[in-house]
Coordinates of C-alpha atoms in Angstrom, one line a residue:
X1 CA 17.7 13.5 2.0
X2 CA 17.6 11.9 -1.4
X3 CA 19.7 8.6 -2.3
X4 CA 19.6 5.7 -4.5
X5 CA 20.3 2.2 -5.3
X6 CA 20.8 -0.1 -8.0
X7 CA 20.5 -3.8 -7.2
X8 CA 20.2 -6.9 -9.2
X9 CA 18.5 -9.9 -7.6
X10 CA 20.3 -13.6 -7.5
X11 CA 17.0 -14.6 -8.6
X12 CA 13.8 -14.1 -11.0
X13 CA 11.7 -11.0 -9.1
X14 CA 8.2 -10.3 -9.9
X15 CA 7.7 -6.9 -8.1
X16 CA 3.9 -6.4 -8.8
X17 CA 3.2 -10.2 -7.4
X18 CA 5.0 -9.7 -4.3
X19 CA 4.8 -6.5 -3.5
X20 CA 0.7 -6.7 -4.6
X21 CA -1.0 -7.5 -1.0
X22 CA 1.2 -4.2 0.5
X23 CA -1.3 -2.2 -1.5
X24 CA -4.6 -1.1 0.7
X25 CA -7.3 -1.2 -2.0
X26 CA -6.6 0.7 -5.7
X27 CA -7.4 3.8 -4.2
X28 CA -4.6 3.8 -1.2
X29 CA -3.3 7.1 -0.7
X30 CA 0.2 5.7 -0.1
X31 CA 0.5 4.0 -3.1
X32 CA 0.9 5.2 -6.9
X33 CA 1.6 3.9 -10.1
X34 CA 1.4 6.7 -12.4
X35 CA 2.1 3.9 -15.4
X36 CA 5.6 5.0 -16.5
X37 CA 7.1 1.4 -15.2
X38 CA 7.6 2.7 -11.2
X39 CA 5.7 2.4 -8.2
X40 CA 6.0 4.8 -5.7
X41 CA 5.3 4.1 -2.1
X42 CA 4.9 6.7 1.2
X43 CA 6.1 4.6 4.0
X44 CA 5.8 5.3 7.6
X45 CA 8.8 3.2 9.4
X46 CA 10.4 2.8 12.6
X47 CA 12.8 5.4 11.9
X48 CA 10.5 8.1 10.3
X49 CA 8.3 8.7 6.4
X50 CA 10.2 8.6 3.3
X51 CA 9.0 7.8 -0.3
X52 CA 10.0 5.2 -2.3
X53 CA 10.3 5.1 -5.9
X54 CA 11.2 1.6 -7.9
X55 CA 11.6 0.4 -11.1
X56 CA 13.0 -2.9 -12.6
X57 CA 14.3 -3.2 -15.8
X58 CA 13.0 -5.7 -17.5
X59 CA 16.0 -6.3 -20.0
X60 CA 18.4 -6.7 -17.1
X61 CA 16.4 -7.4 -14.0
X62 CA 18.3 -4.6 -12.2
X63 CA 16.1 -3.0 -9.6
X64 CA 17.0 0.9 -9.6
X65 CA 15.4 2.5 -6.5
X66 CA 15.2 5.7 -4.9
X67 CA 14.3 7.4 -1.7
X68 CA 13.8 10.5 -0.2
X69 CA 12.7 11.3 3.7
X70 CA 14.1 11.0 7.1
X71 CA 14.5 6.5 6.9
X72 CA 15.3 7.1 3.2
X73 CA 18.8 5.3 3.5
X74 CA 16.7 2.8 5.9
X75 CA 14.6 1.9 3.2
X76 CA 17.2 1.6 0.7
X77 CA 19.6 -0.7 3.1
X78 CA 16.1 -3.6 3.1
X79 CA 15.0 -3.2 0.0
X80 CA 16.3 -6.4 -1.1
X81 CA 14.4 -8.2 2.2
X82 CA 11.3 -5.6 1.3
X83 CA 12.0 -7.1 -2.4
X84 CA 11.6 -11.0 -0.9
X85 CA 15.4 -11.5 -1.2
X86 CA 15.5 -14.0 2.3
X87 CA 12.6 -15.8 1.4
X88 CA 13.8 -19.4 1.4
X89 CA 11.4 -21.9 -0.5
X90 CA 13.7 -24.6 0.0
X91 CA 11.6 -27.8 1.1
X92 CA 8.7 -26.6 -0.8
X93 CA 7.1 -29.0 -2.8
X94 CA 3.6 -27.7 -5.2
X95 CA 2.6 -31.3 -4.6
X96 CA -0.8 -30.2 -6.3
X97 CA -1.6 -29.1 -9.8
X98 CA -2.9 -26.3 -9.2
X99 CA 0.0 -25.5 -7.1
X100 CA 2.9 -26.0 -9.1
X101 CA 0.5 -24.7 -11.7
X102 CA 1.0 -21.0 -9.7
X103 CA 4.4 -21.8 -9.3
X104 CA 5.5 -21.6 -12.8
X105 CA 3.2 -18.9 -13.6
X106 CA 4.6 -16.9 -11.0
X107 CA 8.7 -17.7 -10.3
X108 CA 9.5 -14.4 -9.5
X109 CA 6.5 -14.3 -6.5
X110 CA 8.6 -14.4 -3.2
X111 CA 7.0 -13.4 0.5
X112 CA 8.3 -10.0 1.2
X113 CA 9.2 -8.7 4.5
X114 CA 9.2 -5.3 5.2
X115 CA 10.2 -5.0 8.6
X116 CA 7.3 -2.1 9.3
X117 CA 5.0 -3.9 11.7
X118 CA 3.1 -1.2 13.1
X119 CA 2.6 -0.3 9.1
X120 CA 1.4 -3.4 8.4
X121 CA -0.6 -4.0 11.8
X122 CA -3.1 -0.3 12.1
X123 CA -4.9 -0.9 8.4
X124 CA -5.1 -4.6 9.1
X125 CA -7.0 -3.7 12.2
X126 CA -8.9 -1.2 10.0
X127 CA -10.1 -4.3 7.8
X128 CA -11.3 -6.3 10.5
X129 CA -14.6 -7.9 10.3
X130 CA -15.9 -5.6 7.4
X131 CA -15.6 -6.3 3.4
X132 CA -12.7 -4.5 1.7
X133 CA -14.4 -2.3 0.0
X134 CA -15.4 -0.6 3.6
X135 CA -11.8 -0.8 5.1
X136 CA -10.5 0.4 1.9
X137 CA -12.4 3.8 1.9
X138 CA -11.9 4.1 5.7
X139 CA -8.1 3.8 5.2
X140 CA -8.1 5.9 2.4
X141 CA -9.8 9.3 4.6
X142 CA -7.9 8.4 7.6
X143 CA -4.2 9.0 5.7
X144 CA -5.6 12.3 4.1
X145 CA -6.9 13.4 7.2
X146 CA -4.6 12.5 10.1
X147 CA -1.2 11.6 7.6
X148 CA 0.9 13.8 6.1
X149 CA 2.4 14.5 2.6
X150 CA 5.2 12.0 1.4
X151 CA 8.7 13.5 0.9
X152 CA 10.5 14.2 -2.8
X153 CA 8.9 14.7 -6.0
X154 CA 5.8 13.6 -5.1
X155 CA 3.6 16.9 -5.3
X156 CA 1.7 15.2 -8.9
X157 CA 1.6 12.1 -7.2
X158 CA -0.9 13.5 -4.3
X159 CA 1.2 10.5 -2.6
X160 CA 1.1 10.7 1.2
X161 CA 2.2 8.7 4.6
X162 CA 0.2 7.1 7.4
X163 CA 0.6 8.8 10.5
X164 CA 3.0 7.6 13.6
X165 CA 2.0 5.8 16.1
X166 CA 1.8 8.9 18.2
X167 CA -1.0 10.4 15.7
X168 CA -2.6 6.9 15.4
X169 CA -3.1 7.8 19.2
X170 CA -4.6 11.0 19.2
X171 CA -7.4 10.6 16.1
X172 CA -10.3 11.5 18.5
X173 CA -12.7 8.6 19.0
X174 CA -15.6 10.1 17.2
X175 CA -13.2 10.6 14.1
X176 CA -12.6 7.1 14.0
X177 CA -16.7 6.7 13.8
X178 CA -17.3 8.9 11.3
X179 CA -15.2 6.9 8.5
X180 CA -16.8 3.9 10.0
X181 CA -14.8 2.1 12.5
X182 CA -16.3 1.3 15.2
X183 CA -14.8 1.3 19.2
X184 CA -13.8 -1.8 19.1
X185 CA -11.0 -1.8 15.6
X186 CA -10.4 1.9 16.9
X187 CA -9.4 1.2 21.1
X188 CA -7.1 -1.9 19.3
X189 CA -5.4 0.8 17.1
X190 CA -4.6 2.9 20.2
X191 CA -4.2 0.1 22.4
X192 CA -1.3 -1.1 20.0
X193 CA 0.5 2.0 19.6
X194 CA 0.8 2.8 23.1
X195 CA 3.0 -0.2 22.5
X196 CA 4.7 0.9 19.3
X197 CA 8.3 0.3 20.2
X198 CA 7.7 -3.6 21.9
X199 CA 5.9 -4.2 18.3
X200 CA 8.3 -2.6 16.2
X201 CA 10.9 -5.1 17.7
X202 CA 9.0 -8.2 16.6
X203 CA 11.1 -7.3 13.3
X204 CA 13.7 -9.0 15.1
X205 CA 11.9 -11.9 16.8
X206 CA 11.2 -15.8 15.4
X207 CA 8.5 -16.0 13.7
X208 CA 6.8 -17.8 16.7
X209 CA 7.8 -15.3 19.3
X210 CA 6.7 -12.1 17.0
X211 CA 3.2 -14.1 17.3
X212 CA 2.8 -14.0 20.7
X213 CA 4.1 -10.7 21.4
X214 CA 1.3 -9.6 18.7
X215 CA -1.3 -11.3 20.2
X216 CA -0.2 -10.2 23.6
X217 CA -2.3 -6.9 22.3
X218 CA -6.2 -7.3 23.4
X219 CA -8.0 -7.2 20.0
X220 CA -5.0 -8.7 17.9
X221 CA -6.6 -11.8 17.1
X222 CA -4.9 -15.0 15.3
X223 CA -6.2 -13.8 11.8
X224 CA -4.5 -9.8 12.5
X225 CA -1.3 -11.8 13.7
X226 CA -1.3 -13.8 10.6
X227 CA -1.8 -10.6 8.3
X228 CA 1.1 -8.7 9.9
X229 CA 3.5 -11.8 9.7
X230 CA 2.7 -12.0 6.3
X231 CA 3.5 -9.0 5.3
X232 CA 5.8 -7.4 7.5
X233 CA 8.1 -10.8 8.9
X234 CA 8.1 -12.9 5.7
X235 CA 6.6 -15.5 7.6
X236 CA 5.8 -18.1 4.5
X237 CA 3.6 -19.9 6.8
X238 CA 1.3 -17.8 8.5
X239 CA -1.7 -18.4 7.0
X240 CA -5.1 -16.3 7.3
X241 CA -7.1 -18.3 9.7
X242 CA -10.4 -17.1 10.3
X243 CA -10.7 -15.0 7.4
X244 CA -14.2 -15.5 5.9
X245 CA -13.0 -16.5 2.2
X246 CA -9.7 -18.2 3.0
X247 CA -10.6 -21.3 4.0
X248 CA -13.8 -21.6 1.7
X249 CA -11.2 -21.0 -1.5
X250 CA -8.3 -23.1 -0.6
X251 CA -10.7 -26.1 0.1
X252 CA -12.5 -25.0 -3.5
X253 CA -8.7 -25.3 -5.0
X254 CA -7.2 -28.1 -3.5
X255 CA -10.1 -30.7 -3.1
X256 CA -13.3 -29.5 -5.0
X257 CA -15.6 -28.2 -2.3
X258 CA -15.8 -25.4 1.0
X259 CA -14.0 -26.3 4.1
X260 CA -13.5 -24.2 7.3
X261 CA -10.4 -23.2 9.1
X262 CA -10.2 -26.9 10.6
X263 CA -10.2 -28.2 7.4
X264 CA -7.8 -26.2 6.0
X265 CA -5.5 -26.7 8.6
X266 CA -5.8 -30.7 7.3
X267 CA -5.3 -29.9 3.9
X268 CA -2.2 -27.5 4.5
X269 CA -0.1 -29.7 6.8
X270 CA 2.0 -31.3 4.2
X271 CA 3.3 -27.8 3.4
X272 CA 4.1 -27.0 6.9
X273 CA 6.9 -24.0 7.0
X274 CA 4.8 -23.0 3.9
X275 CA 1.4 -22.9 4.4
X276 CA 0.9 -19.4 3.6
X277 CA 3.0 -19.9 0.2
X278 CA 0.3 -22.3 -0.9
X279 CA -2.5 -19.9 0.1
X280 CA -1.0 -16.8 -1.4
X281 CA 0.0 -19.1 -5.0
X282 CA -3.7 -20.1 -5.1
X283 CA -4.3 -16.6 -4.3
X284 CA -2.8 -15.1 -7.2
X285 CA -3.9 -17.8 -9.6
X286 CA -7.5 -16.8 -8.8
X287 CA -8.0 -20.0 -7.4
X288 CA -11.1 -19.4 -5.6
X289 CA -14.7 -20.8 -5.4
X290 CA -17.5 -19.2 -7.5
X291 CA -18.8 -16.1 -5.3
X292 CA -22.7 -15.9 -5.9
X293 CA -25.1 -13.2 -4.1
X294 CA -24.6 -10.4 -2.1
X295 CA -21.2 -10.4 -0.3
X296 CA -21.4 -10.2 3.8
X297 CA -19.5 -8.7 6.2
X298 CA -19.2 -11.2 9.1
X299 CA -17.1 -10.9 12.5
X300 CA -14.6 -13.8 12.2
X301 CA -11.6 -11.8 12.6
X302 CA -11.6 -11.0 16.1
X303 CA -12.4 -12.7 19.6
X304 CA -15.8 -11.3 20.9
X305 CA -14.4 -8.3 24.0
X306 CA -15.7 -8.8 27.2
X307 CA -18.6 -6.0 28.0
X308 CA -17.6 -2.9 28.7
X309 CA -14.0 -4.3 29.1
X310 CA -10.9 -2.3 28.4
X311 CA -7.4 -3.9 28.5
X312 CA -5.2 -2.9 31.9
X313 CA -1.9 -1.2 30.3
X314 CA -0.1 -4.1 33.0
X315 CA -2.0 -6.6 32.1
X316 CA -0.8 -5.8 28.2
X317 CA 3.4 -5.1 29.3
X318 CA 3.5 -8.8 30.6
X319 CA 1.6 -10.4 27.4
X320 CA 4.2 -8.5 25.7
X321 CA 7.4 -9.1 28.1
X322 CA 7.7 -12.8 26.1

């Protein structure tokens, strides 16, 4: 199935600034920019893969789109949500400098919202507690091994999908351990897609209640939560607590020096409803303190599991029943 769409947004749209944390890592296997103006994107949704193809023209601002694959017309009736289009920054304020210094840099910079949570939630489990550069090459031999190729033109393009859920669940343990993820990312992975269809519906959940389904999952901690909302709810204030830099650069930006999460909880409060607006603006300003020696790969992102524990699938159906 191959369709298209032309749409022009009521607003300025910077596609590459809000579409840029979707990306796993320059080398993701899902994602291509072959440098003729489009970006082309193998998506694994609720409803099945398709590819997606976008360009804007910059002379009009007209968005021309098109998609091939089983959720092709799915794809093409969000784009405008994928695209940031409900993302509503009324009541924000920059407040700081530095803030409203982003802000005019970046106008067209909206929070998307994809409405794929389980594509959003198994390569941010992939990226727990190691650098990027690690979850990045794990990601990229898991899709070439267990994914499949995207629809359409894409045969150039070596472009390709994330498996389903149901794949996700049958990449044999030691797999998982050869590209370097160890038990603990892997069982949450499988854990979560037994679950596939409760997560899928967070799409449709507040912003408060598709948190606490999430972390109804043993292994989804508050940082995975945040990471998922961001990307796959809109959620402009979910912001990355307990992520090892975040914290450390938005105290750099705002007030001159390192804080920790506590801190930055103090310093993002008057943004409330936007907190993760202000993290992602300072983000793409490169706001961030200086980095100096070798980086390290710490395990903030997840609660410690209890030895030798594995979560009881009833125990898991009534976190999730909320």
């Amino acid at each position: 199935m191959t369709t298209s769409r032309h749409w022009r947004p009521a607003r300025p749209l910077d596609v590459a600034a809000t579409w840029g944390r979707l990306r796993r890592g320059g080398g993701d296997p899902t994602w291509r920019e072959p440098g003729d103006g489009r970006i082309w994107w193998g998506m694994r949704t609720p409803h099945g893969p398709a590819t997606l193809a976008l360009a804007v023209d910059r002379g009009g601002g007209t968005v021309d789109a098109r998609a091939w694959g089983e959720a092709a017309g799915w794809v093409l009736d969000r784009l405008p949500e994928m695209l940031g289009e409900g993302d509503d920054p009324g009541g924000f304020v920059p407040r700081h400098p530095l803030v409203a210094e982003a802000v005019r840099r970046f106008p067209g910079w909206r929070v998307p919202r994809t409405g794929m949570v389980m594509s959003a939630l198994v390569p941010t489990v992939v990226e727990q507690r190691v650098t990027g550069a690690e979850a990045f090459g794990a990601w990229r031999r898991l899709v070439r091994r267990f994914g499949t190729r995207a629809p359409g033109p894409t045969g150039e393009l070596d472009l390709w999908v994330a498996p389903s859920a149901q794949e996700w669940a049958r990449v044999p343990s030691w797999e998982w351990r050869t590209v370097g993820v160890e038990g603990a990312r892997s069982d949450t992975v499988v854990r979560a897609c037994r679950y596939a269809g409760r997560l899928e519906q967070c799409a449709a959940l507040t912003h408060e209640e598709a948190h606490r389904r999430l972390r109804g999952i043993p292994g989804v901690g508050v940082w995975t939560a945040a990471e998922v909302r961001q990307r796959a709810l809109g959620d402009p204030d979910a912001v990355s607590f307990g992520d090892y830099h975040v914290a450390k650069d938005v105290g750099w930006a705002l007030v001159g020096h390192e804080v920790d999460d506590a801190g930055m909880a103090e310093l993002l409060e008057p943004w409330a409803g936007h907190r993760y607006r202000v993290q992602r603006l300072l983000e793409l300003v490169g706001a961030h303190r200086p980095r100096r020696g070798p980086r390290m790969a710490l395990p903030t992102h997840l609660p410690v599991a209890r030895p030798g524990g594995r979560a009881r699938p009833r125990a898991v159906a009534r976190r999730l029943a909320g």
